[in-house]
PDB file of C-alpha atoms in Angstrom:
ATOM      1  CA  MET O   1     226.049  68.556-167.874  1.00 60.00           C
ATOM      2  CA  SER O   2     228.899  67.962-165.430  1.00 71.00           C
ATOM      3  CA  SER O   3     230.585  70.788-163.528  1.00 77.00           C
ATOM      4  CA  ASP O   4     233.695  69.901-165.594  1.00 88.00           C
ATOM      5  CA  PHE O   5     231.851  71.179-168.692  1.00 91.00           C
ATOM      6  CA  THR O   6     232.549  74.817-169.605  1.00 94.00           C
ATOM      7  CA  LEU O   7     231.701  76.651-172.791  1.00 94.00           C
ATOM      8  CA  GLY O   8     234.772  77.657-174.776  1.00 95.00           C
ATOM      9  CA  SER O   9     237.016  75.000-173.235  1.00 96.00           C
ATOM     10  CA  LEU O  10     238.766  72.385-175.392  1.00 97.00           C
ATOM     11  CA  TYR O  11     237.860  68.694-175.178  1.00 97.00           C
ATOM     12  CA  LEU O  12     238.927  65.448-176.724  1.00 97.00           C
ATOM     13  CA  ALA O  13     235.656  63.993-177.970  1.00 96.00           C
ATOM     14  CA  ALA O  14     235.128  60.242-178.307  1.00 94.00           C
ATOM     15  CA  PHE O  15     232.385  58.850-180.508  1.00 94.00           C
ATOM     16  CA  ALA O  16     231.318  55.219-180.088  1.00 89.00           C
ATOM     17  CA  GLN O  17     231.959  52.862-182.993  1.00 79.00           C
ATOM     18  CA  ALA O  18     231.962  49.098-183.350  1.00 68.00           C
ATOM     19  CA  THR O  19     235.607  48.866-182.253  1.00 76.00           C
ATOM     20  CA  SER O  20     237.808  51.697-180.952  1.00 81.00           C
ATOM     21  CA  PRO O  21     236.233  55.151-180.549  1.00 88.00           C
ATOM     22  CA  HIS O  22     236.435  57.865-183.184  1.00 92.00           C
ATOM     23  CA  ILE O  23     238.365  60.817-181.701  1.00 96.00           C
ATOM     24  CA  GLY O  24     238.341  64.526-182.486  1.00 97.00           C
ATOM     25  CA  LEU O  25     238.676  67.863-180.697  1.00 98.00           C
ATOM     26  CA  ILE O  26     235.661  69.985-179.839  1.00 98.00           C
ATOM     27  CA  VAL O  27     235.007  73.413-178.348  1.00 97.00           C
ATOM     28  CA  PRO O  28     231.455  73.752-176.966  1.00 96.00           C
ATOM     29  CA  VAL O  29     229.818  76.978-178.116  1.00 96.00           C
ATOM     30  CA  SER O  30     226.487  76.354-176.354  1.00 94.00           C
ATOM     31  CA  GLU O  31     224.942  73.718-174.085  1.00 87.00           C
ATOM     32  CA  GLY O  32     223.805  71.866-177.198  1.00 91.00           C
ATOM     33  CA  THR O  33     226.506  72.322-179.857  1.00 95.00           C
ATOM     34  CA  GLY O  34     230.244  72.540-180.333  1.00 97.00           C
ATOM     35  CA  HIS O  35     232.811  73.206-183.038  1.00 98.00           C
ATOM     36  CA  LEU O  36     234.471  69.898-184.004  1.00 98.00           C
ATOM     37  CA  VAL O  37     237.786  69.425-185.823  1.00 98.00           C
ATOM     38  CA  HIS O  38     238.623  65.870-186.793  1.00 96.00           C
ATOM     39  CA  LEU O  39     239.479  63.470-189.569  1.00 94.00           C
ATOM     40  CA  ARG O  40     236.714  61.521-191.191  1.00 91.00           C
ATOM     41  CA  MET O  41     236.947  58.520-193.448  1.00 85.00           C
ATOM     42  CA  GLU O  42     235.952  59.157-197.025  1.00 81.00           C
ATOM     43  CA  ARG O  43     236.020  55.995-199.069  1.00 71.00           C
ATOM     44  CA  GLU O  44     235.887  57.920-202.358  1.00 71.00           C
ATOM     45  CA  SER O  45     239.083  59.817-201.498  1.00 62.00           C
ATOM     46  CA  MET O  46     242.409  58.438-202.654  1.00 66.00           C
ATOM     47  CA  ASN O  47     243.777  59.059-199.156  1.00 67.00           C
ATOM     48  CA  GLY O  48     240.880  57.646-197.144  1.00 84.00           C
ATOM     49  CA  TRP O  49     241.026  60.349-194.458  1.00 90.00           C
ATOM     50  CA  VAL O  50     239.961  63.964-194.944  1.00 91.00           C
ATOM     51  CA  PHE O  51     240.054  66.914-192.541  1.00 95.00           C
ATOM     52  CA  GLU O  52     236.684  68.251-191.450  1.00 96.00           C
ATOM     53  CA  GLU O  53     235.493  71.070-189.220  1.00 97.00           C
ATOM     54  CA  LYS O  54     231.819  71.332-188.426  1.00 97.00           C
ATOM     55  CA  THR O  55     229.170  72.096-185.848  1.00 97.00           C
ATOM     56  CA  GLU O  56     228.417  68.965-183.817  1.00 96.00           C
ATOM     57  CA  ASN O  57     225.431  68.316-181.568  1.00 94.00           C
ATOM     58  CA  LEU O  58     226.405  67.635-177.965  1.00 93.00           C
ATOM     59  CA  SER O  59     222.954  66.789-176.680  1.00 88.00           C
ATOM     60  CA  GLY O  60     220.905  64.040-178.273  1.00 88.00           C
ATOM     61  CA  ASN O  61     223.993  62.658-180.022  1.00 92.00           C
ATOM     62  CA  ILE O  62     223.845  58.904-179.502  1.00 91.00           C
ATOM     63  CA  PHE O  63     227.449  58.386-180.662  1.00 93.00           C
ATOM     64  CA  LEU O  64     229.167  61.123-178.603  1.00 94.00           C
ATOM     65  CA  THR O  65     229.874  59.308-175.333  1.00 93.00           C
ATOM     66  CA  SER O  66     232.881  61.103-173.859  1.00 94.00           C
ATOM     67  CA  LEU O  67     234.321  64.589-173.446  1.00 96.00           C
ATOM     68  CA  LEU O  68     237.774  64.825-171.843  1.00 97.00           C
ATOM     69  CA  LYS O  69     238.703  68.426-171.009  1.00 97.00           C
ATOM     70  CA  ILE O  70     242.247  69.205-172.131  1.00 98.00           C
ATOM     71  CA  HIS O  71     242.165  72.997-171.769  1.00 97.00           C
ATOM     72  CA  ASP O  72     239.938  75.212-169.634  1.00 96.00           C
ATOM     73  CA  ILE O  73     238.929  78.547-171.135  1.00 93.00           C
ATOM     74  CA  HIS O  74     239.737  80.245-167.813  1.00 91.00           C
ATOM     75  CA  THR O  75     243.435  79.260-167.995  1.00 90.00           C
ATOM     76  CA  GLY O  76     244.200  80.869-171.330  1.00 82.00           C
ATOM     77  CA  ASN O  77     242.936  81.949-174.665  1.00 75.00           C
ATOM     78  CA  MET O  78     242.005  79.017-176.896  1.00 82.00           C
ATOM     79  CA  THR O  79     239.779  80.124-179.731  1.00 91.00           C
ATOM     80  CA  ILE O  80     238.051  78.120-182.416  1.00 95.00           C
ATOM     81  CA  GLU O  81     239.977  80.147-184.980  1.00 95.00           C
ATOM     82  CA  LYS O  82     243.363  79.253-183.434  1.00 95.00           C
ATOM     83  CA  LEU O  83     242.413  75.587-183.094  1.00 96.00           C
ATOM     84  CA  THR O  84     241.254  75.411-186.706  1.00 97.00           C
ATOM     85  CA  GLU O  85     244.333  77.248-187.984  1.00 97.00           C
ATOM     86  CA  VAL O  86     246.697  74.756-186.345  1.00 97.00           C
ATOM     87  CA  ALA O  87     244.528  71.780-187.355  1.00 98.00           C
ATOM     88  CA  LYS O  88     244.482  72.797-191.025  1.00 97.00           C
ATOM     89  CA  LYS O  89     248.305  72.884-191.098  1.00 97.00           C
ATOM     90  CA  LEU O  90     248.604  69.325-189.796  1.00 97.00           C
ATOM     91  CA  PRO O  91     249.115  66.744-192.561  1.00 95.00           C
ATOM     92  CA  VAL O  92     246.248  64.358-193.200  1.00 91.00           C
ATOM     93  CA  PRO O  93     247.530  60.760-193.242  1.00 87.00           C
ATOM     94  CA  ALA O  94     247.405  58.979-196.588  1.00 83.00           C
ATOM     95  CA  ASN O  95     246.045  55.680-195.307  1.00 80.00           C
ATOM     96  CA  ASP O  96     242.828  54.102-194.130  1.00 74.00           C
ATOM     97  CA  PHE O  97     243.951  52.744-190.742  1.00 78.00           C
ATOM     98  CA  ARG O  98     240.994  52.677-188.362  1.00 79.00           C
ATOM     99  CA  GLU O  99     242.656  54.402-185.378  1.00 84.00           C
ATOM    100  CA  GLU O 100     244.407  57.124-187.378  1.00 90.00           C
ATOM    101  CA  CYS O 101     241.894  59.748-186.193  1.00 93.00           C
ATOM    102  CA  GLY O 102     243.217  59.365-182.628  1.00 94.00           C
ATOM    103  CA  VAL O 103     246.841  59.516-183.754  1.00 95.00           C
ATOM    104  CA  TRP O 104     246.089  62.694-185.712  1.00 97.00           C
ATOM    105  CA  ALA O 105     244.184  64.230-182.754  1.00 97.00           C
ATOM    106  CA  CYS O 106     247.176  63.602-180.479  1.00 97.00           C
ATOM    107  CA  ARG O 107     249.517  65.169-183.051  1.00 98.00           C
ATOM    108  CA  LEU O 108     247.227  68.190-183.099  1.00 98.00           C
ATOM    109  CA  ILE O 109     247.433  68.447-179.306  1.00 98.00           C
ATOM    110  CA  GLU O 110     251.238  68.248-179.530  1.00 98.00           C
ATOM    111  CA  GLU O 111     251.163  71.131-182.043  1.00 97.00           C
ATOM    112  CA  LEU O 112     248.863  73.128-179.761  1.00 97.00           C
ATOM    113  CA  HIS O 113     251.351  72.486-176.935  1.00 97.00           C
ATOM    114  CA  ASN O 114     254.289  73.575-179.132  1.00 96.00           C
ATOM    115  CA  SER O 115     252.344  76.764-179.950  1.00 94.00           C
ATOM    116  CA  GLY O 116     251.800  77.495-176.240  1.00 93.00           C
ATOM    117  CA  MET O 117     248.029  77.006-176.374  1.00 94.00           C
ATOM    118  CA  VAL O 118     247.809  73.934-174.109  1.00 96.00           C
ATOM    119  CA  ASN O 119     250.088  72.344-171.531  1.00 96.00           C
ATOM    120  CA  LEU O 120     250.704  68.692-172.459  1.00 97.00           C
ATOM    121  CA  THR O 121     252.782  66.560-170.098  1.00 98.00           C
ATOM    122  CA  SER O 122     252.527  63.160-171.845  1.00 98.00           C
ATOM    123  CA  VAL O 123     250.886  62.437-175.187  1.00 97.00           C
ATOM    124  CA  ARG O 124     251.171  58.677-174.601  1.00 97.00           C
ATOM    125  CA  ASP O 125     249.396  58.913-171.242  1.00 98.00           C
ATOM    126  CA  LEU O 126     246.788  61.283-172.702  1.00 98.00           C
ATOM    127  CA  ARG O 127     245.991  58.790-175.474  1.00 96.00           C
ATOM    128  CA  LYS O 128     245.639  55.965-172.943  1.00 96.00           C
ATOM    129  CA  GLU O 129     243.476  58.223-170.774  1.00 97.00           C
ATOM    130  CA  ILE O 130     240.967  59.010-173.547  1.00 95.00           C
ATOM    131  CA  ASP O 131     240.896  55.385-174.736  1.00 93.00           C
ATOM    132  CA  ASP O 132     240.253  54.079-171.197  1.00 94.00           C
ATOM    133  CA  PHE O 133     237.720  56.821-170.409  1.00 93.00           C
ATOM    134  CA  ALA O 134     235.783  56.248-173.634  1.00 92.00           C
ATOM    135  CA  ALA O 135     235.801  52.464-173.174  1.00 90.00           C
ATOM    136  CA  GLY O 136     233.896  52.879-169.911  1.00 86.00           C
ATOM    137  CA  ASN O 137     231.217  55.142-171.371  1.00 87.00           C
ATOM    138  CA  ARG O 138     229.168  52.855-173.627  1.00 81.00           C
ATOM    139  CA  GLN O 139     226.165  53.382-171.314  1.00 83.00           C
ATOM    140  CA  PHE O 140     226.069  57.008-172.541  1.00 83.00           C
ATOM    141  CA  MET O 141     224.984  55.807-176.017  1.00 82.00           C
ATOM    142  CA  GLN O 142     221.451  57.099-175.533  1.00 80.00           C
ATOM    143  CA  ARG O 143     219.697  60.105-177.034  1.00 80.00           C
ATOM    144  CA  ASN O 144     218.447  61.170-173.606  1.00 79.00           C
ATOM    145  CA  LYS O 145     221.938  61.188-172.024  1.00 77.00           C
ATOM    146  CA  LEU O 146     224.638  63.784-172.390  1.00 81.00           C
ATOM    147  CA  PRO O 147     228.222  62.583-172.852  1.00 90.00           C
ATOM    148  CA  ASN O 148     230.279  61.725-169.792  1.00 90.00           C
ATOM    149  CA  VAL O 149     232.718  64.541-168.950  1.00 94.00           C
ATOM    150  CA  ALA O 150     236.078  64.384-167.163  1.00 95.00           C
ATOM    151  CA  VAL O 151     239.237  66.489-166.866  1.00 97.00           C
ATOM    152  CA  SER O 152     242.546  65.189-168.194  1.00 98.00           C
ATOM    153  CA  LYS O 153     245.457  64.525-165.860  1.00 98.00           C
ATOM    154  CA  TRP O 154     247.908  64.923-168.757  1.00 98.00           C
ATOM    155  CA  CYS O 155     246.849  68.089-170.563  1.00 96.00           C
ATOM    156  CA  SER O 156     245.528  71.465-169.427  1.00 94.00           C
TER     157      SER O 156
END
């Protein structure tokens, strides 16, 4: 894993899909797994989107192509419990728009910023940064490759 990868830090995670990437937030708890908070599409739900928190494999995950660090554990206390608490308070959109997961993830980062847990300078630039970074990482869609890791210029 890259030197930009640190356990306990907070990352925007991008998962490859047919069109735009699926986006969530993840805190690595080991070299191989992390705690993911995100929205997932549930066709049976009246709303379409539902909130989910779960353990996600980091290694051997063919769809996880990109990790963009948005908060380093060494610069302040970001816990899984705090992340999940803020995420659960955020409204889940009542639609089935494909890119809503990224919109929701950026709203979550804004709430984390408002709570003093991260330092966000531009949500618009952060969204462009993760979209551009993920778009260049399709070659990481292999079980024998770990996701590409970078550090955000717009959030710390």
